[in-house]
Amino acid sequence: MSSPFHTKAILILLLAVILGVSNAQLSVTFYDTTCPNAYSIVCTVIQQAAQTDVRIGAKLIRLHFHDCFVDGCDGSILLDNADGIVSEKDARPNNQSADGFPVVDDIKTALENECPGVVSCADILAFASEVSVTLAGGPTWEIQLGRRDSRTANQIGANNLPGPSETLESLTAKFNAVGLDTTDLVALSGGHTFGRAQCRTFSNRLNTSNPDPTLDATFLQTLRQGCAEGGDTRRFNLDPTTPDDFDNNYFTNLQNNRGLLQSDQELFSTTGAATSAIVNRFASSQDDFFSSFAQSMIKMGNISPLTGSNGEIRTDCRRVN
Ligand code: HEM
Ligand SMILES: *[C@@H]1O[C@H](CO)[C@@H](O)[C@H](O)[C@H]1NC(C)=O
Ligand SMILES: *[C@@H]1O[C@H](CO)[C@@H](O)[C@H](O)[C@H]1NC(C)=O
């Protein structure tokens, strides 16, 4: 029936198909025919939510970061505990911290009403990140789309997310491990130009007998007093200069020893580190920061997506189908 030649041809064809699937690329036009209003639907829901929650954009972009760094941008962070699912939401960096899930649900509901079963939860986080940055005055970028959703979560992986007290060397290694370089680390840390952090994430810098020497003395007093009064869960602005705007003040703060997290200040204050020059560049040119940030967001959004027939399009972002 089939000659050796045919067998070989079929094998080569199969191999090409498999490689084609595993190399499948995200694209800017992915929903152009299947859900042409997707972007404006995401915009509408986020703008609505922003009327009662000034932090919603900050919450949503952080979800995308915490999604992409754990087994790729596959919506895994959105899964609740269930049979066979140990939720990433309970991992240490996310517990009592990651937020914005109800708004993700609202976006999903609006999209399911318009184009059922089409837009993945992983792509919702990519859409929402760009919309949030743009609404806060930051850059726009061409959102790459076509991710599919995981059927698994990885809480152990989520526990290994970059932490606020890690050394610059360790942060750099974690970024490198997902294909992001030193410029990406500095640019993406600029995401801390908006949003808040709880005292528990930087209280190690406030130690009475041994405060972090790279923390401005006046800022130190403010933080000590606020955290003493408000406790571990009291929140401070990550960017004390323009707390809710997406701009380059995060970097001028670092030059003035007013980074909130140790992981922020290290980018500027670590002796001999290549990151200091990048901080200076972004501090002196907001355009430079914006174009690097946009580029790095696209790179982060491309970490190991599920594409083709891998994964699924969840109907409910909190549950596998
Ligand atoms: C470099 C490694 C990073 C570390 C160690 C880090 C750590 C943290 C910590 C500890 C918080 C405060 C959480 C809380 O107190 O509940 C936070 C908040 C935040 N992070 Fe990061 N982060 C990093 C990178 C990023 C990246 C890449 C982005 C986005 C591009 C980002 C966006 C945000 C935002 C917007 C908030 C505020 C969220 C809110 O107001 O609820 N972070 N981050
Ligand atoms: C999450 O944090 C709360 C409050 O600190 C704590 O009671 C709870 O045990 C934590 N959950 C997990 C899974 O660690
Ligand atoms: C403060 O720093 C001192 C000296 O390094 C250390 O012994 C102590 O455990 C620290 N206290 C806290 C609460 O971290």
mmCIF file of C-alpha atoms and ligand atoms in Angstrom:
data_model
loop_
_atom_site.group_PDB
_atom_site.id
_atom_site.type_symbol
_atom_site.label_atom_id
_atom_site.label_comp_id
_atom_site.label_asym_id
_atom_site.label_seq_id
_atom_site.Cartn_x
_atom_site.Cartn_y
_atom_site.Cartn_z
ATOM 1 C CA MET A 1 0.000 0.000 0.000
ATOM 2 C CA SER A 2 2.381 2.722 1.091
ATOM 3 C CA SER A 3 5.912 2.773 -0.261
ATOM 4 C CA PRO A 4 8.893 3.723 1.908
ATOM 5 C CA PHE A 5 8.881 7.010 0.051
ATOM 6 C CA HIS A 6 5.317 7.732 1.104
ATOM 7 C CA THR A 7 6.026 6.802 4.713
ATOM 8 C CA LYS A 8 8.960 9.177 4.728
ATOM 9 C CA ALA A 9 6.938 11.970 3.146
ATOM 10 C CA ILE A 10 4.176 11.534 5.685
ATOM 11 C CA LEU A 11 6.674 11.566 8.546
ATOM 12 C CA ILE A 12 8.235 14.779 7.254
ATOM 13 C CA LEU A 13 4.788 16.302 6.870
ATOM 14 C CA LEU A 14 3.857 15.306 10.436
ATOM 15 C CA LEU A 15 7.090 16.755 11.762
ATOM 16 C CA ALA A 16 6.426 20.016 9.925
ATOM 17 C CA VAL A 17 2.946 20.209 11.411
ATOM 18 C CA ILE A 18 4.232 19.550 14.937
ATOM 19 C CA LEU A 19 7.031 22.111 14.567
ATOM 20 C CA GLY A 20 4.592 24.556 13.005
ATOM 21 C CA VAL A 21 2.299 24.267 16.006
ATOM 22 C CA SER A 22 5.023 24.561 18.614
ATOM 23 C CA ASN A 23 6.490 27.586 16.827
ATOM 24 C CA ALA A 24 3.122 29.216 16.336
ATOM 25 C CA GLN A 25 3.446 32.957 16.719
ATOM 26 C CA LEU A 26 1.216 35.458 18.375
ATOM 27 C CA SER A 27 -0.153 38.117 16.062
ATOM 28 C CA VAL A 28 -1.568 41.612 16.271
ATOM 29 C CA THR A 29 -4.510 40.764 14.000
ATOM 30 C CA PHE A 30 -5.532 37.543 15.767
ATOM 31 C CA TYR A 31 -9.098 38.651 16.644
ATOM 32 C CA ASP A 32 -9.635 40.991 13.669
ATOM 33 C CA THR A 33 -12.254 38.734 12.099
ATOM 34 C CA THR A 34 -13.380 36.614 15.081
ATOM 35 C CA CYS A 35 -13.872 39.426 17.646
ATOM 36 C CA PRO A 36 -13.152 42.799 16.046
ATOM 37 C CA ASN A 37 -14.475 44.797 19.025
ATOM 38 C CA ALA A 38 -12.399 42.947 21.628
ATOM 39 C CA TYR A 39 -10.088 45.895 22.347
ATOM 40 C CA SER A 40 -12.868 48.434 22.791
ATOM 41 C CA ILE A 41 -14.804 46.016 25.033
ATOM 42 C CA VAL A 42 -11.765 45.639 27.302
ATOM 43 C CA CYS A 43 -11.364 49.443 27.339
ATOM 44 C CA THR A 44 -14.975 50.034 28.317
ATOM 45 C CA VAL A 45 -14.916 47.599 31.241
ATOM 46 C CA ILE A 46 -11.610 48.943 32.606
ATOM 47 C CA GLN A 47 -12.667 52.580 32.285
ATOM 48 C CA GLN A 48 -15.853 51.735 34.170
ATOM 49 C CA ALA A 49 -13.895 49.956 36.922
ATOM 50 C CA ALA A 50 -11.416 52.839 37.171
ATOM 51 C CA GLN A 51 -14.215 55.144 38.318
ATOM 52 C CA THR A 52 -14.308 53.360 41.663
ATOM 53 C CA ASP A 53 -10.783 51.895 41.837
ATOM 54 C CA VAL A 54 -7.865 54.127 40.904
ATOM 55 C CA ARG A 55 -5.543 51.106 41.276
ATOM 56 C CA ILE A 56 -7.330 48.791 38.862
ATOM 57 C CA GLY A 57 -4.792 49.292 36.055
ATOM 58 C CA ALA A 58 -1.904 48.597 38.420
ATOM 59 C CA LYS A 59 -3.605 45.448 39.655
ATOM 60 C CA LEU A 60 -4.243 44.165 36.133
ATOM 61 C CA ILE A 61 -0.745 44.672 34.734
ATOM 62 C CA ARG A 62 0.690 42.951 37.797
ATOM 63 C CA LEU A 63 -1.540 39.941 37.077
ATOM 64 C CA HIS A 64 -0.082 39.720 33.557
ATOM 65 C CA PHE A 65 3.463 39.815 34.989
ATOM 66 C CA HIS A 66 2.668 37.130 37.577
ATOM 67 C CA ASP A 67 0.942 35.055 34.893
ATOM 68 C CA CYS A 68 3.747 35.239 32.324
ATOM 69 C CA PHE A 69 6.572 34.456 34.777
ATOM 70 C CA VAL A 70 4.954 31.170 35.857
ATOM 71 C CA ASP A 71 5.019 28.659 32.974
ATOM 72 C CA GLY A 72 4.341 31.392 30.429
ATOM 73 C CA CYS A 73 1.391 33.694 29.682
ATOM 74 C CA ASP A 74 -1.355 31.091 29.919
ATOM 75 C CA GLY A 75 -3.901 32.536 32.348
ATOM 76 C CA SER A 76 -2.787 30.081 35.044
ATOM 77 C CA ILE A 77 -2.872 32.747 37.776
ATOM 78 C CA LEU A 78 -6.626 33.178 37.246
ATOM 79 C CA LEU A 79 -7.565 29.598 38.225
ATOM 80 C CA ASP A 80 -9.244 29.102 41.609
ATOM 81 C CA ASN A 81 -8.639 26.053 43.790
ATOM 82 C CA ALA A 82 -10.423 22.976 42.440
ATOM 83 C CA ASP A 83 -9.917 19.259 41.913
ATOM 84 C CA GLY A 84 -6.384 18.999 40.542
ATOM 85 C CA ILE A 85 -5.834 22.764 40.749
ATOM 86 C CA VAL A 86 -3.669 24.183 43.541
ATOM 87 C CA SER A 87 -4.274 27.858 42.948
ATOM 88 C CA GLU A 88 -1.415 30.270 42.298
ATOM 89 C CA LYS A 89 -3.536 32.873 44.081
ATOM 90 C CA ASP A 90 -2.492 31.308 47.404
ATOM 91 C CA ALA A 91 1.232 31.470 46.621
ATOM 92 C CA ARG A 92 3.131 33.833 48.913
ATOM 93 C CA PRO A 93 3.659 36.683 46.378
ATOM 94 C CA ASN A 94 -0.067 36.627 45.464
ATOM 95 C CA ASN A 95 -1.870 35.855 48.727
ATOM 96 C CA GLN A 96 -3.638 38.964 50.101
ATOM 97 C CA SER A 97 -1.854 40.888 47.364
ATOM 98 C CA ALA A 98 -2.719 39.985 43.744
ATOM 99 C CA ASP A 99 -6.057 41.559 42.903
ATOM 100 C CA GLY A 100 -8.281 42.645 40.034
ATOM 101 C CA PHE A 101 -9.844 39.202 39.493
ATOM 102 C CA PRO A 102 -13.475 40.444 39.572
ATOM 103 C CA VAL A 103 -12.688 42.919 36.788
ATOM 104 C CA VAL A 104 -11.091 40.139 34.733
ATOM 105 C CA ASP A 105 -14.384 38.269 35.206
ATOM 106 C CA ASP A 106 -16.329 41.312 34.011
ATOM 107 C CA ILE A 107 -14.141 41.606 30.916
ATOM 108 C CA LYS A 108 -14.593 37.889 30.217
ATOM 109 C CA THR A 109 -18.376 38.134 30.569
ATOM 110 C CA ALA A 110 -18.534 41.100 28.191
ATOM 111 C CA LEU A 111 -16.365 39.278 25.643
ATOM 112 C CA GLU A 112 -18.345 36.029 25.929
ATOM 113 C CA ASN A 113 -21.517 38.003 25.241
ATOM 114 C CA GLU A 114 -20.041 39.475 22.076
ATOM 115 C CA CYS A 115 -17.972 36.544 20.748
ATOM 116 C CA PRO A 116 -18.444 33.343 22.766
ATOM 117 C CA GLY A 117 -15.513 30.991 23.188
ATOM 118 C CA VAL A 118 -13.082 33.169 21.250
ATOM 119 C CA VAL A 119 -10.908 35.382 23.475
ATOM 120 C CA SER A 120 -8.639 33.610 25.971
ATOM 121 C CA CYS A 121 -8.158 34.702 29.573
ATOM 122 C CA ALA A 122 -4.403 34.930 28.957
ATOM 123 C CA ASP A 123 -5.072 37.422 26.142
ATOM 124 C CA ILE A 124 -7.436 39.389 28.394
ATOM 125 C CA LEU A 125 -4.454 40.097 30.686
ATOM 126 C CA ALA A 126 -2.350 41.195 27.693
ATOM 127 C CA PHE A 127 -5.133 43.495 26.450
ATOM 128 C CA ALA A 128 -5.763 44.845 29.961
ATOM 129 C CA SER A 129 -2.091 45.668 30.525
ATOM 130 C CA GLU A 130 -1.867 47.885 27.470
ATOM 131 C CA VAL A 131 -5.197 49.548 28.172
ATOM 132 C CA SER A 132 -4.208 50.216 31.802
ATOM 133 C CA VAL A 133 -0.868 51.766 30.901
ATOM 134 C CA THR A 134 -2.414 53.905 28.171
ATOM 135 C CA LEU A 135 -5.231 55.133 30.433
ATOM 136 C CA ALA A 136 -2.658 56.213 33.036
ATOM 137 C CA GLY A 137 -0.755 58.295 30.467
ATOM 138 C CA GLY A 138 1.822 55.742 29.349
ATOM 139 C CA PRO A 139 2.746 54.404 25.922
ATOM 140 C CA THR A 140 0.589 52.381 23.551
ATOM 141 C CA TRP A 141 1.885 49.263 21.834
ATOM 142 C CA GLU A 142 0.763 46.673 19.323
ATOM 143 C CA ILE A 143 -0.688 43.907 21.476
ATOM 144 C CA GLN A 144 0.354 40.439 20.357
ATOM 145 C CA LEU A 145 -2.558 37.991 20.635
ATOM 146 C CA GLY A 146 -3.488 34.351 20.177
ATOM 147 C CA ARG A 147 -2.530 32.859 23.541
ATOM 148 C CA ARG A 148 -4.609 29.978 24.847
ATOM 149 C CA ASP A 149 -5.422 29.093 28.446
ATOM 150 C CA SER A 150 -3.789 26.424 30.582
ATOM 151 C CA ARG A 151 -5.602 23.539 32.199
ATOM 152 C CA THR A 152 -3.105 23.591 35.065
ATOM 153 C CA ALA A 153 -1.756 25.910 37.733
ATOM 154 C CA ASN A 154 1.692 25.915 39.334
ATOM 155 C CA GLN A 155 1.676 27.253 42.897
ATOM 156 C CA ILE A 156 5.274 26.197 43.492
ATOM 157 C CA GLY A 157 6.281 28.192 40.422
ATOM 158 C CA ALA A 158 4.330 31.196 41.708
ATOM 159 C CA ASN A 159 6.168 30.981 45.026
ATOM 160 C CA ASN A 160 9.360 31.496 43.045
ATOM 161 C CA LEU A 161 8.268 34.832 41.514
ATOM 162 C CA PRO A 162 10.814 37.662 41.926
ATOM 163 C CA GLY A 163 10.591 39.023 45.481
ATOM 164 C CA PRO A 164 11.131 42.537 46.875
ATOM 165 C CA SER A 165 14.087 41.594 49.107
ATOM 166 C CA GLU A 166 16.041 39.662 46.515
ATOM 167 C CA THR A 167 19.457 40.780 45.332
ATOM 168 C CA LEU A 168 19.834 42.392 41.931
ATOM 169 C CA GLU A 169 21.845 39.345 40.875
ATOM 170 C CA SER A 170 18.978 37.037 41.763
ATOM 171 C CA LEU A 171 16.352 39.260 40.090
ATOM 172 C CA THR A 172 18.477 39.425 36.958
ATOM 173 C CA ALA A 173 18.794 35.629 36.930
ATOM 174 C CA LYS A 174 15.029 35.191 37.201
ATOM 175 C CA PHE A 175 14.436 37.583 34.304
ATOM 176 C CA ASN A 176 17.157 35.929 32.219
ATOM 177 C CA ALA A 177 15.554 32.546 32.864
ATOM 178 C CA VAL A 178 12.468 33.681 30.928
ATOM 179 C CA GLY A 179 14.434 35.384 28.154
ATOM 180 C CA LEU A 180 14.390 38.930 29.544
ATOM 181 C CA ASP A 181 17.636 40.903 29.735
ATOM 182 C CA THR A 182 18.904 43.676 32.019
ATOM 183 C CA THR A 183 17.231 46.429 29.992
ATOM 184 C CA ASP A 184 13.924 44.540 30.238
ATOM 185 C CA LEU A 185 14.385 44.252 34.016
ATOM 186 C CA VAL A 186 14.872 48.002 34.424
ATOM 187 C CA ALA A 187 12.134 48.969 31.955
ATOM 188 C CA LEU A 188 9.564 46.564 33.396
ATOM 189 C CA SER A 189 10.395 47.566 36.971
ATOM 190 C CA GLY A 190 9.153 50.953 35.747
ATOM 191 C CA GLY A 191 5.711 49.332 36.086
ATOM 192 C CA HIS A 192 6.129 50.523 39.676
ATOM 193 C CA THR A 193 5.375 54.037 38.436
ATOM 194 C CA PHE A 194 1.848 53.364 39.698
ATOM 195 C CA GLY A 195 0.161 51.187 42.314
ATOM 196 C CA ARG A 196 0.916 50.477 45.963
ATOM 197 C CA ALA A 197 2.944 48.154 48.146
ATOM 198 C CA GLN A 198 2.178 46.977 51.662
ATOM 199 C CA CYS A 199 4.555 47.697 54.546
ATOM 200 C CA ARG A 200 5.311 43.991 54.885
ATOM 201 C CA THR A 201 7.017 44.083 51.476
ATOM 202 C CA PHE A 202 9.602 46.717 52.491
ATOM 203 C CA SER A 203 9.630 46.710 56.325
ATOM 204 C CA ASN A 204 13.012 44.938 56.297
ATOM 205 C CA ARG A 205 14.468 48.275 55.123
ATOM 206 C CA LEU A 206 13.168 50.189 58.141
ATOM 207 C CA ASN A 207 14.943 48.273 60.954
ATOM 208 C CA THR A 208 15.583 50.701 63.827
ATOM 209 C CA SER A 209 19.141 49.608 64.538
ATOM 210 C CA ASN A 210 19.986 48.877 60.937
ATOM 211 C CA PRO A 211 17.972 50.793 58.284
ATOM 212 C CA ASP A 212 18.745 50.387 54.584
ATOM 213 C CA PRO A 213 21.463 53.007 53.893
ATOM 214 C CA THR A 214 20.162 53.494 50.353
ATOM 215 C CA LEU A 215 16.827 54.805 51.654
ATOM 216 C CA ASP A 216 16.488 58.600 51.885
ATOM 217 C CA ALA A 217 16.396 59.680 55.571
ATOM 218 C CA THR A 218 13.209 61.743 55.316
ATOM 219 C CA PHE A 219 11.438 59.027 53.325
ATOM 220 C CA LEU A 220 12.631 56.496 55.929
ATOM 221 C CA GLN A 221 10.968 58.506 58.716
ATOM 222 C CA THR A 222 7.716 58.757 56.746
ATOM 223 C CA LEU A 223 7.638 55.024 56.091
ATOM 224 C CA ARG A 224 8.575 54.091 59.667
ATOM 225 C CA GLN A 225 5.830 56.245 61.097
ATOM 226 C CA GLY A 226 3.200 55.129 58.573
ATOM 227 C CA CYS A 227 4.001 51.443 58.989
ATOM 228 C CA ALA A 228 4.102 51.745 62.798
ATOM 229 C CA GLU A 229 0.623 53.284 62.745
ATOM 230 C CA GLY A 230 -0.942 51.251 59.952
ATOM 231 C CA GLY A 231 0.756 47.888 60.378
ATOM 232 C CA ASP A 232 1.985 45.312 57.880
ATOM 233 C CA THR A 233 -0.862 45.753 55.441
ATOM 234 C CA ARG A 234 -0.793 49.559 55.245
ATOM 235 C CA ARG A 235 -0.106 50.582 51.641
ATOM 236 C CA PHE A 236 2.334 53.189 50.316
ATOM 237 C CA ASN A 237 2.651 54.558 46.797
ATOM 238 C CA LEU A 238 5.306 52.784 44.770
ATOM 239 C CA ASP A 239 5.904 56.164 43.090
ATOM 240 C CA PRO A 240 5.591 58.810 45.828
ATOM 241 C CA THR A 241 5.964 61.634 43.277
ATOM 242 C CA THR A 242 3.057 60.910 40.882
ATOM 243 C CA PRO A 243 1.349 57.852 42.443
ATOM 244 C CA ASP A 244 -1.255 57.095 39.775
ATOM 245 C CA ASP A 245 0.375 58.365 36.591
ATOM 246 C CA PHE A 246 2.374 56.277 34.195
ATOM 247 C CA ASP A 247 5.509 58.394 33.731
ATOM 248 C CA ASN A 248 9.274 58.228 34.309
ATOM 249 C CA ASN A 249 9.251 59.588 37.878
ATOM 250 C CA TYR A 250 9.881 56.061 39.155
ATOM 251 C CA PHE A 251 13.424 56.509 37.821
ATOM 252 C CA THR A 252 13.998 60.020 39.198
ATOM 253 C CA ASN A 253 12.839 58.659 42.560
ATOM 254 C CA LEU A 254 15.550 56.000 42.397
ATOM 255 C CA GLN A 255 18.155 58.707 41.712
ATOM 256 C CA ASN A 256 16.940 60.396 44.913
ATOM 257 C CA ASN A 257 16.975 57.231 47.076
ATOM 258 C CA ARG A 258 13.211 57.184 47.111
ATOM 259 C CA GLY A 259 12.578 53.750 45.663
ATOM 260 C CA LEU A 260 9.993 51.995 47.850
ATOM 261 C CA LEU A 261 11.096 48.383 47.526
ATOM 262 C CA GLN A 262 14.628 47.152 48.016
ATOM 263 C CA SER A 263 14.310 45.536 44.552
ATOM 264 C CA ASP A 264 13.557 48.989 43.096
ATOM 265 C CA GLN A 265 16.420 50.871 44.746
ATOM 266 C CA GLU A 266 18.966 48.160 43.933
ATOM 267 C CA LEU A 267 18.609 48.973 40.233
ATOM 268 C CA PHE A 268 20.299 52.306 40.934
ATOM 269 C CA SER A 269 22.298 51.739 44.131
ATOM 270 C CA THR A 270 24.086 48.447 43.498
ATOM 271 C CA THR A 271 27.776 49.276 43.134
ATOM 272 C CA GLY A 272 29.076 48.606 39.639
ATOM 273 C CA ALA A 273 25.747 47.390 38.254
ATOM 274 C CA ALA A 274 24.901 48.020 34.601
ATOM 275 C CA THR A 275 21.356 48.901 35.650
ATOM 276 C CA SER A 276 22.341 52.335 37.087
ATOM 277 C CA ALA A 277 23.126 53.750 33.644
ATOM 278 C CA ILE A 278 19.783 52.481 32.331
ATOM 279 C CA VAL A 279 17.968 54.115 35.270
ATOM 280 C CA ASN A 280 19.735 57.402 34.426
ATOM 281 C CA ARG A 281 18.772 57.090 30.770
ATOM 282 C CA PHE A 282 15.080 56.494 31.559
ATOM 283 C CA ALA A 283 15.125 59.295 34.180
ATOM 284 C CA SER A 284 16.408 61.762 31.606
ATOM 285 C CA SER A 285 14.148 60.649 28.753
ATOM 286 C CA GLN A 286 10.555 59.600 29.235
ATOM 287 C CA ASP A 287 10.424 58.771 25.510
ATOM 288 C CA ASP A 288 13.282 56.316 25.965
ATOM 289 C CA PHE A 289 11.498 54.727 28.907
ATOM 290 C CA PHE A 290 8.183 54.501 27.061
ATOM 291 C CA SER A 291 9.609 52.861 23.970
ATOM 292 C CA SER A 292 11.681 50.402 26.025
ATOM 293 C CA PHE A 293 8.724 49.612 28.269
ATOM 294 C CA ALA A 294 6.485 48.891 25.271
ATOM 295 C CA GLN A 295 9.133 46.643 23.710
ATOM 296 C CA SER A 296 9.729 44.778 26.974
ATOM 297 C CA MET A 297 5.995 44.272 27.557
ATOM 298 C CA ILE A 298 5.754 42.625 24.141
ATOM 299 C CA LYS A 299 8.731 40.407 25.049
ATOM 300 C CA MET A 300 7.220 39.494 28.420
ATOM 301 C CA GLY A 301 3.903 38.749 26.719
ATOM 302 C CA ASN A 302 5.684 36.282 24.461
ATOM 303 C CA ILE A 303 6.952 34.036 27.258
ATOM 304 C CA SER A 304 5.945 30.453 26.316
ATOM 305 C CA PRO A 305 2.376 31.047 25.178
ATOM 306 C CA LEU A 306 0.075 28.102 24.467
ATOM 307 C CA THR A 307 -1.005 28.405 20.836
ATOM 308 C CA GLY A 308 -2.588 26.409 18.026
ATOM 309 C CA SER A 309 -4.478 23.495 19.550
ATOM 310 C CA ASN A 310 -2.659 23.524 22.892
ATOM 311 C CA GLY A 311 -4.638 24.497 25.973
ATOM 312 C CA GLU A 312 -8.161 25.833 25.614
ATOM 313 C CA ILE A 313 -10.258 28.994 25.540
ATOM 314 C CA ARG A 314 -11.748 29.026 29.030
ATOM 315 C CA THR A 315 -15.389 30.038 29.344
ATOM 316 C CA ASP A 316 -14.797 31.137 32.929
ATOM 317 C CA CYS A 317 -11.309 32.432 33.726
ATOM 318 C CA ARG A 318 -11.464 30.869 37.209
ATOM 319 C CA ARG A 319 -12.095 27.291 35.995
ATOM 320 C CA VAL A 320 -10.908 24.927 33.315
ATOM 321 C CA ASN A 321 -13.671 24.005 30.873
HETATM 322 C C1 HEM B 1 11.492 43.165 39.327
HETATM 323 C C2 HEM B 1 10.788 42.326 40.033
HETATM 324 C C3 HEM B 1 9.555 42.748 40.773
HETATM 325 C C4 HEM B 1 9.349 42.645 42.105
HETATM 326 C C5 HEM B 1 10.312 42.086 43.122
HETATM 327 C C6 HEM B 1 8.039 43.187 42.376
HETATM 328 C C7 HEM B 1 7.458 43.229 43.631
HETATM 329 C C8 HEM B 1 6.264 43.843 43.918
HETATM 330 C C9 HEM B 1 5.693 43.955 45.242
HETATM 331 C C10 HEM B 1 6.291 43.353 46.502
HETATM 332 C C11 HEM B 1 4.549 44.664 45.132
HETATM 333 C C12 HEM B 1 3.613 45.061 46.274
HETATM 334 C C13 HEM B 1 2.558 43.983 46.500
HETATM 335 C C14 HEM B 1 1.748 44.232 47.748
HETATM 336 O O1 HEM B 1 2.215 44.901 48.652
HETATM 337 O O2 HEM B 1 0.609 43.709 47.819
HETATM 338 C C15 HEM B 1 4.385 45.010 43.753
HETATM 339 C C16 HEM B 1 3.341 45.743 43.245
HETATM 340 C C17 HEM B 1 3.189 46.041 41.924
HETATM 341 N N1 HEM B 1 3.955 45.567 40.880
HETATM 342 FE FE1 HEM B 1 5.717 44.641 41.051
HETATM 343 N N2 HEM B 1 7.481 43.611 41.219
HETATM 344 C C18 HEM B 1 8.359 43.354 40.205
HETATM 345 C C19 HEM B 1 8.139 43.586 38.857
HETATM 346 C C20 HEM B 1 6.991 44.118 38.327
HETATM 347 C C21 HEM B 1 6.683 44.171 36.933
HETATM 348 C C22 HEM B 1 7.547 43.579 35.830
HETATM 349 C C23 HEM B 1 5.484 44.806 36.822
HETATM 350 C C24 HEM B 1 4.715 45.145 35.573
HETATM 351 C C25 HEM B 1 5.267 45.406 34.422
HETATM 352 C C26 HEM B 1 5.049 45.146 38.146
HETATM 353 C C27 HEM B 1 3.902 45.837 38.441
HETATM 354 C C28 HEM B 1 3.452 46.091 39.725
HETATM 355 C C29 HEM B 1 2.344 46.967 40.029
HETATM 356 C C30 HEM B 1 1.567 47.797 39.014
HETATM 357 C C31 HEM B 1 2.151 46.919 41.404
HETATM 358 C C32 HEM B 1 1.053 47.622 42.221
HETATM 359 C C33 HEM B 1 -0.154 46.730 42.333
HETATM 360 C C34 HEM B 1 -1.278 47.290 43.180
HETATM 361 O O3 HEM B 1 -1.373 48.500 43.403
HETATM 362 O O4 HEM B 1 -2.085 46.472 43.635
HETATM 363 N N3 HEM B 1 5.970 44.674 39.035
HETATM 364 N N4 HEM B 1 5.447 44.487 43.034
HETATM 365 C C1 LIG B 2 -2.898 33.981 53.131
HETATM 366 O O1 LIG B 2 -2.755 35.041 54.036
HETATM 367 C C2 LIG B 2 -3.648 35.000 55.134
HETATM 368 C C3 LIG B 2 -3.457 36.279 55.941
HETATM 369 O O2 LIG B 2 -2.126 36.509 56.234
HETATM 370 C C4 LIG B 2 -3.379 33.749 55.963
HETATM 371 O O3 LIG B 2 -4.291 33.671 57.029
HETATM 372 C C5 LIG B 2 -3.529 32.527 55.063
HETATM 373 O O4 LIG B 2 -3.183 31.363 55.764
HETATM 374 C C6 LIG B 2 -2.648 32.658 53.827
HETATM 375 N N1 LIG B 2 -2.944 31.580 52.902
HETATM 376 C C7 LIG B 2 -2.019 30.712 52.521
HETATM 377 C C8 LIG B 2 -2.475 29.650 51.591
HETATM 378 O O5 LIG B 2 -0.881 30.758 52.911
HETATM 379 C C1 LIG B 3 17.265 44.555 62.887
HETATM 380 O O1 LIG B 3 18.639 44.512 62.605
HETATM 381 C C2 LIG B 3 19.387 43.877 63.604
HETATM 382 C C3 LIG B 3 20.856 44.081 63.288
HETATM 383 O O2 LIG B 3 21.172 43.646 61.988
HETATM 384 C C4 LIG B 3 18.966 42.410 63.657
HETATM 385 O O3 LIG B 3 19.698 41.725 64.639
HETATM 386 C C5 LIG B 3 17.484 42.339 63.983
HETATM 387 O O4 LIG B 3 17.033 41.002 63.932
HETATM 388 C C6 LIG B 3 16.664 43.179 63.023
HETATM 389 N N1 LIG B 3 15.296 43.262 63.487
HETATM 390 C C7 LIG B 3 14.270 42.931 62.726
HETATM 391 C C8 LIG B 3 12.913 43.102 63.329
HETATM 392 O O5 LIG B 3 14.382 42.516 61.580
#
